[in-house]
PDB file of C-alpha atoms in Angstrom:
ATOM      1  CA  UNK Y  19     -21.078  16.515  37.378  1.00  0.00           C
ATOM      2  CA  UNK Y  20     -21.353  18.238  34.110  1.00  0.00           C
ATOM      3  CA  UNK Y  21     -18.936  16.265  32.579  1.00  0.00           C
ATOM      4  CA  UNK Y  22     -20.684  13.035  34.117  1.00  0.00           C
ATOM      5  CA  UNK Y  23     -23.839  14.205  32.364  1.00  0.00           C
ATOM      6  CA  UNK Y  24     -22.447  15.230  28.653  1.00  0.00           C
ATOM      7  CA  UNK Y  25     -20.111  11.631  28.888  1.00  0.00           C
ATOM      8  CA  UNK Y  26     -23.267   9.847  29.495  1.00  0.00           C
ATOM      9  CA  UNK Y  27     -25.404  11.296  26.822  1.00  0.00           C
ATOM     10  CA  UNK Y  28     -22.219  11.428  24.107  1.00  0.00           C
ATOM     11  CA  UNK Y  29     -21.951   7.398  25.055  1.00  0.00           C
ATOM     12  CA  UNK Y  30     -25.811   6.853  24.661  1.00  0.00           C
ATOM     13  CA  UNK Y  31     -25.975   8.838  21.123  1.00  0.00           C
ATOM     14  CA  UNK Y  32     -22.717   6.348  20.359  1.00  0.00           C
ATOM     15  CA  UNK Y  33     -24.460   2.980  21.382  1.00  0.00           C
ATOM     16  CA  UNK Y  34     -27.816   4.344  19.363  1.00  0.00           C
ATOM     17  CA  UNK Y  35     -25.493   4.822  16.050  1.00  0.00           C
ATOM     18  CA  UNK Y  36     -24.140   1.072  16.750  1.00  0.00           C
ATOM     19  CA  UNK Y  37     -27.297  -0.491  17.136  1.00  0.00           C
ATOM     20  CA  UNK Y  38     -28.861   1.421  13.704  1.00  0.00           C
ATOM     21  CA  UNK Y  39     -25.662   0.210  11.687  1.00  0.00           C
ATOM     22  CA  UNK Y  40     -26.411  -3.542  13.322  1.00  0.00           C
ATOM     23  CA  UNK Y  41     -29.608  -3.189  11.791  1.00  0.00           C
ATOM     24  CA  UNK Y  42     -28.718  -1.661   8.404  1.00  0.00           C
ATOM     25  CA  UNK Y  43     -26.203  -4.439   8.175  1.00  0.00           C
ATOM     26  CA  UNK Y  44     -29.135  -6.728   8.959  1.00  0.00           C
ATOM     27  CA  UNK Y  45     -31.396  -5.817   5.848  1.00  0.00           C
ATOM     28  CA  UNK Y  46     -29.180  -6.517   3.013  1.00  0.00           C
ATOM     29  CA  UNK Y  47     -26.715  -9.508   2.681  1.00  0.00           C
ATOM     30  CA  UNK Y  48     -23.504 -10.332   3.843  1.00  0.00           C
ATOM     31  CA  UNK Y  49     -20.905  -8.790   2.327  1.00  0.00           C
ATOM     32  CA  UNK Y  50     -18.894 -11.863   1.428  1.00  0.00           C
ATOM     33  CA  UNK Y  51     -22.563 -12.849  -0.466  1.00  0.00           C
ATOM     34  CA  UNK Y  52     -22.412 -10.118  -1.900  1.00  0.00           C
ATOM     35  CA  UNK Y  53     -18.985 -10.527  -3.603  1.00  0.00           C
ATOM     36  CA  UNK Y  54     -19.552 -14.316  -4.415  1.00  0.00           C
ATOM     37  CA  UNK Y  55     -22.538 -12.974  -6.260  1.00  0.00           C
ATOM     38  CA  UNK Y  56     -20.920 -10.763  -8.601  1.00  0.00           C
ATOM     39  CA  UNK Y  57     -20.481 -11.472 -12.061  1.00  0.00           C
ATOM     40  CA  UNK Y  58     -16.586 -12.186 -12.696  1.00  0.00           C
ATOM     41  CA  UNK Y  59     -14.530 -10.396 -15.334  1.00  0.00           C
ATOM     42  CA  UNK Y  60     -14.307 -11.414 -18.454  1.00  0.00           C
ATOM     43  CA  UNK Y  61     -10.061 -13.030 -18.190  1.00  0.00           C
ATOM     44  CA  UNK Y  62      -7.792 -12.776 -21.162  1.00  0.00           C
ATOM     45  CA  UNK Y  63      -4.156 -15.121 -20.915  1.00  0.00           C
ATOM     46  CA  UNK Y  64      -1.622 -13.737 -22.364  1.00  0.00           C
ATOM     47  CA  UNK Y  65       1.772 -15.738 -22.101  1.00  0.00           C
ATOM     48  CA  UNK Y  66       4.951 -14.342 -22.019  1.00  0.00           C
ATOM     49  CA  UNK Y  67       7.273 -17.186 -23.681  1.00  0.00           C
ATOM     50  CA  UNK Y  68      11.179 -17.507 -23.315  1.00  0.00           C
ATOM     51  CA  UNK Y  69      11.712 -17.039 -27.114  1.00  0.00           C
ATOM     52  CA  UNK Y  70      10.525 -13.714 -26.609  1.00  0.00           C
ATOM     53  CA  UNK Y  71       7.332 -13.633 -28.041  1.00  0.00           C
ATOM     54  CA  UNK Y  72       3.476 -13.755 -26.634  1.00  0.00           C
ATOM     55  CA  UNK Y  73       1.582 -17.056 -27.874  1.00  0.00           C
ATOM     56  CA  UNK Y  74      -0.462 -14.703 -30.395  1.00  0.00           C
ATOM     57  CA  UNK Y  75       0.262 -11.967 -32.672  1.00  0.00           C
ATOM     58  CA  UNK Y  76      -3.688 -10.922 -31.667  1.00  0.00           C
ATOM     59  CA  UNK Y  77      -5.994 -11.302 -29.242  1.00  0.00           C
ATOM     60  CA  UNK Y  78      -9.535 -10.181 -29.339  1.00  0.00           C
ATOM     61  CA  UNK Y  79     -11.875  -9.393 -26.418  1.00  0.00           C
ATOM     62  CA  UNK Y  80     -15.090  -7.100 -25.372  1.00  0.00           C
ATOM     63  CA  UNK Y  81     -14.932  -3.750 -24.879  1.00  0.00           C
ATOM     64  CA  UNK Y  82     -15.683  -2.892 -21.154  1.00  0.00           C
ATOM     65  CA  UNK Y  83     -13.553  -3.810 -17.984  1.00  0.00           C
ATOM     66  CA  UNK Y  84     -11.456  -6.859 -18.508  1.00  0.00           C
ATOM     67  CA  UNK Y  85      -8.693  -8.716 -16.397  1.00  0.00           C
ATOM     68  CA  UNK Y  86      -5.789  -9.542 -18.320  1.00  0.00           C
ATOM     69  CA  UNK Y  87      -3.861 -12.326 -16.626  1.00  0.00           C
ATOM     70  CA  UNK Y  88       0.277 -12.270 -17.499  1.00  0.00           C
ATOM     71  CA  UNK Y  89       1.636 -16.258 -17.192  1.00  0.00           C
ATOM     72  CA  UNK Y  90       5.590 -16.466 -17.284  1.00  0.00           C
ATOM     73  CA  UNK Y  91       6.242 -19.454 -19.523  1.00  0.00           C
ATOM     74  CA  UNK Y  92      10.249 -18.303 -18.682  1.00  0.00           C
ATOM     75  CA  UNK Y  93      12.811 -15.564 -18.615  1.00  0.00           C
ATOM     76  CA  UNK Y  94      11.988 -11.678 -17.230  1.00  0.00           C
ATOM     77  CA  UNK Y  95       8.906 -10.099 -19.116  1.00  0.00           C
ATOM     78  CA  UNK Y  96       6.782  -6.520 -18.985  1.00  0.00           C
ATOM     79  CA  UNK Y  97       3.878  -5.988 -20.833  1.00  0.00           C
ATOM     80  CA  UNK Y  98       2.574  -2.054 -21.832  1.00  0.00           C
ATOM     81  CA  UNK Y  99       0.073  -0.618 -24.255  1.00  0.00           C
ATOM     82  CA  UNK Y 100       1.891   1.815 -26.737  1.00  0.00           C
ATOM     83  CA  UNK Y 101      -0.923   4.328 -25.791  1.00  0.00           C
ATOM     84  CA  UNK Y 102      -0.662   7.342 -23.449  1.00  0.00           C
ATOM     85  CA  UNK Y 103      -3.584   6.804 -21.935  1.00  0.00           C
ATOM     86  CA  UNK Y 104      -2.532   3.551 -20.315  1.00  0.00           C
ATOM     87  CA  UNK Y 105       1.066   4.260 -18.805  1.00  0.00           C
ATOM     88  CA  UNK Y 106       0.487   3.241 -15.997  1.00  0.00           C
ATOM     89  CA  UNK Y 107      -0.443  -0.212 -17.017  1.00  0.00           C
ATOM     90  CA  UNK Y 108       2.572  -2.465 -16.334  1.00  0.00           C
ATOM     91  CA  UNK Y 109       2.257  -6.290 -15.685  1.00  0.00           C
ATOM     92  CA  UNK Y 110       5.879  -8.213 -14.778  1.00  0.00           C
ATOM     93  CA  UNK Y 111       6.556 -11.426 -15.083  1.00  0.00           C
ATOM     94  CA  UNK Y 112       9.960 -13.668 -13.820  1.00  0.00           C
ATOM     95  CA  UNK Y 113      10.468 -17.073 -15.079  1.00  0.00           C
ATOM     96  CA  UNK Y 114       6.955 -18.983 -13.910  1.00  0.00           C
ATOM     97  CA  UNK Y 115       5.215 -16.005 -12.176  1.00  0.00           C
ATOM     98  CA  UNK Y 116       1.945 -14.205 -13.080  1.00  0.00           C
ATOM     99  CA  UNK Y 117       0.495 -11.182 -12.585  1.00  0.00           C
ATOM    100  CA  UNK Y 118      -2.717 -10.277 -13.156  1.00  0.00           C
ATOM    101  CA  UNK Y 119      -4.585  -6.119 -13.726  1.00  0.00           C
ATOM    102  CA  UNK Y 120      -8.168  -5.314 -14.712  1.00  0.00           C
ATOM    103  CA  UNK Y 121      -8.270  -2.949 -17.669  1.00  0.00           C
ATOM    104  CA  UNK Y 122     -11.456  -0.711 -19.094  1.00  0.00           C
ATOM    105  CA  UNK Y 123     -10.888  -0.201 -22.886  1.00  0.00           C
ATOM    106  CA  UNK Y 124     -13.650   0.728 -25.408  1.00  0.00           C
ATOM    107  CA  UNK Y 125     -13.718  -0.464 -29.203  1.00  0.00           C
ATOM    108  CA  UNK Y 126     -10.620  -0.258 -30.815  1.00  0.00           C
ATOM    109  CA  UNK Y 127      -7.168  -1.914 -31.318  1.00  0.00           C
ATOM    110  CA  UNK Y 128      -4.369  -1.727 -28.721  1.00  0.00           C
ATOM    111  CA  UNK Y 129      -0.873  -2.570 -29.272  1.00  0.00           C
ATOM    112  CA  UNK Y 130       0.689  -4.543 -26.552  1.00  0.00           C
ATOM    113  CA  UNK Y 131       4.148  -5.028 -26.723  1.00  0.00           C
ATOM    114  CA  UNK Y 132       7.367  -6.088 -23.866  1.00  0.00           C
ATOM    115  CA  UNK Y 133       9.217  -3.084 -23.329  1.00  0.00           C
ATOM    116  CA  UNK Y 134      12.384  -4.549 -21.730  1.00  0.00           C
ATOM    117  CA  UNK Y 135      14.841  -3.890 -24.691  1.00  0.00           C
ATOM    118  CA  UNK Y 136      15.240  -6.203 -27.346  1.00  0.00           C
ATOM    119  CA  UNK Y 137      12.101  -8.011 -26.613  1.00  0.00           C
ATOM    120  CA  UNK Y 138       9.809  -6.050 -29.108  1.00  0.00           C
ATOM    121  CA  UNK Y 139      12.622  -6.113 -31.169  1.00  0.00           C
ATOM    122  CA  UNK Y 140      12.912  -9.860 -31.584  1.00  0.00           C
ATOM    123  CA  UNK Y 141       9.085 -10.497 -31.978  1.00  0.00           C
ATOM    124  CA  UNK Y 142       7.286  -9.683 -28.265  1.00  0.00           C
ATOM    125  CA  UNK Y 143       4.583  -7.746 -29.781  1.00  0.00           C
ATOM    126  CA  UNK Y 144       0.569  -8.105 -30.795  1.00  0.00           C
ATOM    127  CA  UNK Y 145      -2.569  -6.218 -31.300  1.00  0.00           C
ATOM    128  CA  UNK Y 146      -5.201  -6.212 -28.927  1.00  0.00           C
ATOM    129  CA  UNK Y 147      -8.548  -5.566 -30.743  1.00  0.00           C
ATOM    130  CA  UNK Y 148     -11.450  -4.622 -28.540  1.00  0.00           C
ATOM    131  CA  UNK Y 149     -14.896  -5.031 -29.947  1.00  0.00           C
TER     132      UNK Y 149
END
């Protein structure tokens, strides 16, 4: 009967923590408001062309958090920042694909290059200046 008694009360503490999260959810909005609400990132294209080059030799954006979107315009494509910091930044691209990363960088300017070999080499290359 002791068990009876501590199941009961463990089940009645677990339908009072249900009921207070119910109402918690209840005070502020949905959560799918919530995302549709927020403000989007700032986007910067940045094409990766069959000839082997982007479709700038600079691009210019805010400093802060922004998404850089990757658009395969042809052929097999990477693009990296020739900084430390950012290794592990890698978007890939193959023939029409995209990829798309969100990227916090402070004032300065970046170099952004294709690392696959040759690429950088025959042009695939550009400065990213942050303001």
């Amino acid at each position: 009967s002791g068990f009876l008694v501590a199941s009961v009360f463990a089940g009645s503490i677990l339908a009072g923590a249900s009921d207070v999260t119910e109402e918690v959810a209840l005070v502020g909005k949905p959560r799918e408001a919530q995302l549709t609400e927020a403000e989007p990132l700032p986007k910067l294209e940045i094409d990766a062309l069959p000839s082997n080059a982007f479709q700038a030799k600079e691009f210019e954006i805010q400093a802060g958090i922004t998404e850089i979107d990757y658009i395969g315009k042809g052929g097999g494509h990477r693009l990296k920042f020739k900084d430390a910091r950012f290794n592990w930044f890698d978007l890939v691209v193959n023939g029409t694909s995209t990829d798309a990363a969100p990227i916090e960088l402070e004032a300065g300017t970046y170099y952004i290059f294709c690392p696959i070999p040759g690429h950088e080499a025959a042009g695939m290359f550009a400065d990213l200046i942050v303001k």
